[in-house]
XYZ file of C-alpha atoms in Angstrom:
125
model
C 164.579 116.178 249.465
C 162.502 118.897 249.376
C 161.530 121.420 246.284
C 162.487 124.412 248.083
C 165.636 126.899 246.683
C 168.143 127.530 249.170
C 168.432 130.643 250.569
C 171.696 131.275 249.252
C 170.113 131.201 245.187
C 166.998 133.618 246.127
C 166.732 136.936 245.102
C 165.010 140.070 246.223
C 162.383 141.878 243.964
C 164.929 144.634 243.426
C 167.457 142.460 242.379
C 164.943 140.824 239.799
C 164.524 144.303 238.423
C 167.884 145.287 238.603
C 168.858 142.573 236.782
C 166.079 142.595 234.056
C 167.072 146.267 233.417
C 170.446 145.037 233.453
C 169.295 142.791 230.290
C 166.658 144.718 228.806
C 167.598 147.926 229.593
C 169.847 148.630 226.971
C 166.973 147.306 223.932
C 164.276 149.571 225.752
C 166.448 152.600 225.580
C 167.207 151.428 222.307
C 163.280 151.198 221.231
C 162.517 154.516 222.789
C 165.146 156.449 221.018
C 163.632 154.615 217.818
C 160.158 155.608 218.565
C 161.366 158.904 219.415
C 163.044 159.686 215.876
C 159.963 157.678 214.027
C 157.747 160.403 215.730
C 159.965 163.307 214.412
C 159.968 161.780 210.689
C 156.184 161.340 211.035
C 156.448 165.623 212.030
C 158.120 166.408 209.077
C 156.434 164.010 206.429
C 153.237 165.633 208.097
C 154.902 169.001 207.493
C 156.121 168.099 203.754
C 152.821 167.141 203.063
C 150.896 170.402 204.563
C 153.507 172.240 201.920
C 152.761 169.534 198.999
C 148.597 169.916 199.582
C 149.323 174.029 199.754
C 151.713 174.246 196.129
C 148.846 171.469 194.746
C 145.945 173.846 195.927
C 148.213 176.715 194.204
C 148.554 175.109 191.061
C 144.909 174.006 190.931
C 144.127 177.735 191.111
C 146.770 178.751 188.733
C 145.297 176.416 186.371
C 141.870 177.348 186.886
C 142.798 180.993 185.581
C 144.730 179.896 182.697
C 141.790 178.266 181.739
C 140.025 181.150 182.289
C 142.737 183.735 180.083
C 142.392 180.558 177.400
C 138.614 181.454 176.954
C 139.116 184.846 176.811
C 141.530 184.332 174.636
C 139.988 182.247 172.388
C 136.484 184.584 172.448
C 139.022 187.067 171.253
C 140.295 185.346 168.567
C 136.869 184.050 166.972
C 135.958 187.893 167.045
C 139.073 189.204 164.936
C 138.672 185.636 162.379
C 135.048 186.952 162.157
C 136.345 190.775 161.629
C 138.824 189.713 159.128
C 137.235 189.902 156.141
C 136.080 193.778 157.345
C 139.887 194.598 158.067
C 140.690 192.859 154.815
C 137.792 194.843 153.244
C 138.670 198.397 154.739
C 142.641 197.855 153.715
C 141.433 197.138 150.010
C 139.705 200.572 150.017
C 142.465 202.096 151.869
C 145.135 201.203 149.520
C 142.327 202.253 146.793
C 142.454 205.846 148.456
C 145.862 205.758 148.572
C 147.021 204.954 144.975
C 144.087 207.110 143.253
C 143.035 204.346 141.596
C 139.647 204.320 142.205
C 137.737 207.565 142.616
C 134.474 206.397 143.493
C 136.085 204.555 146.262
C 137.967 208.161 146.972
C 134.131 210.162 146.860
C 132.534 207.120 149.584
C 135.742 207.544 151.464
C 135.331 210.986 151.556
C 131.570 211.284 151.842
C 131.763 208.808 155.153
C 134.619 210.490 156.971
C 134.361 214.159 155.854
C 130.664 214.983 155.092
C 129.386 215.219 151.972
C 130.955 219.021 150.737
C 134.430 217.744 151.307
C 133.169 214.585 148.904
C 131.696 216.916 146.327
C 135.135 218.723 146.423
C 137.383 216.076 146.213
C 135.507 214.489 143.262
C 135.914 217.870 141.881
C 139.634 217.633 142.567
């Protein structure tokens, strides 16, 4: 007896093939369509991100000119604490002027917005 196949249980190269695709077919078309739809998630993760990295580069520069107003506004605010006690000052002699209580205040008032005849007149008055 002799190792050899009969004739009968050989098969051609195409066969082989036909019957592997027969078998495997399916799973590679399977594998394929998988890789396919991976490869469009990886698109539009790619895409999401491109839109993530442009509203974080946004926001980056948003904050940047807050920052920026906050200085400002702060700078603005240390120069009206320091000018309080003028605006307090100036309301005092304001007021003063206002209620005729104090008529030197009323002659300086006078002398440093309306030159020094109107002064003479209104301490006159």
């Amino acid at each position: 007896m002799t190792n050899q196949i009969p004739a009968e249980n050989t098969l051609s190269i195409e066969e082989v093939q036909a019957a592997f695709a027969k078998s495997y077919g399916g799973l590679v078309g399977q594998l394929t369509l998988q890789n396919l739809s991976l490869e469009k998630q990886v698109q539009s993760l790619q895409s999401r991100l491109s839109d993530v990295e442009e509203i974080a580069f946004g926001l980056k520069r948003d904050n940047a000119n807050l920052i920026k107003s906050q200085v400002t506004l702060e700078a603005e605010i240390a120069a009206l604490i320091k000018a309080g006690p003028t605006a307090d000052q100036i309301a005092a002699q304001g007021k003063a002027v206002i209620d005729y209580e104090d008529t030197e205040t009323i002659a300086s008032f006078a002398a440093a917005n309306y030159g020094k005849e109107k002064a003479a007149s209104t301490e006159a008055a």
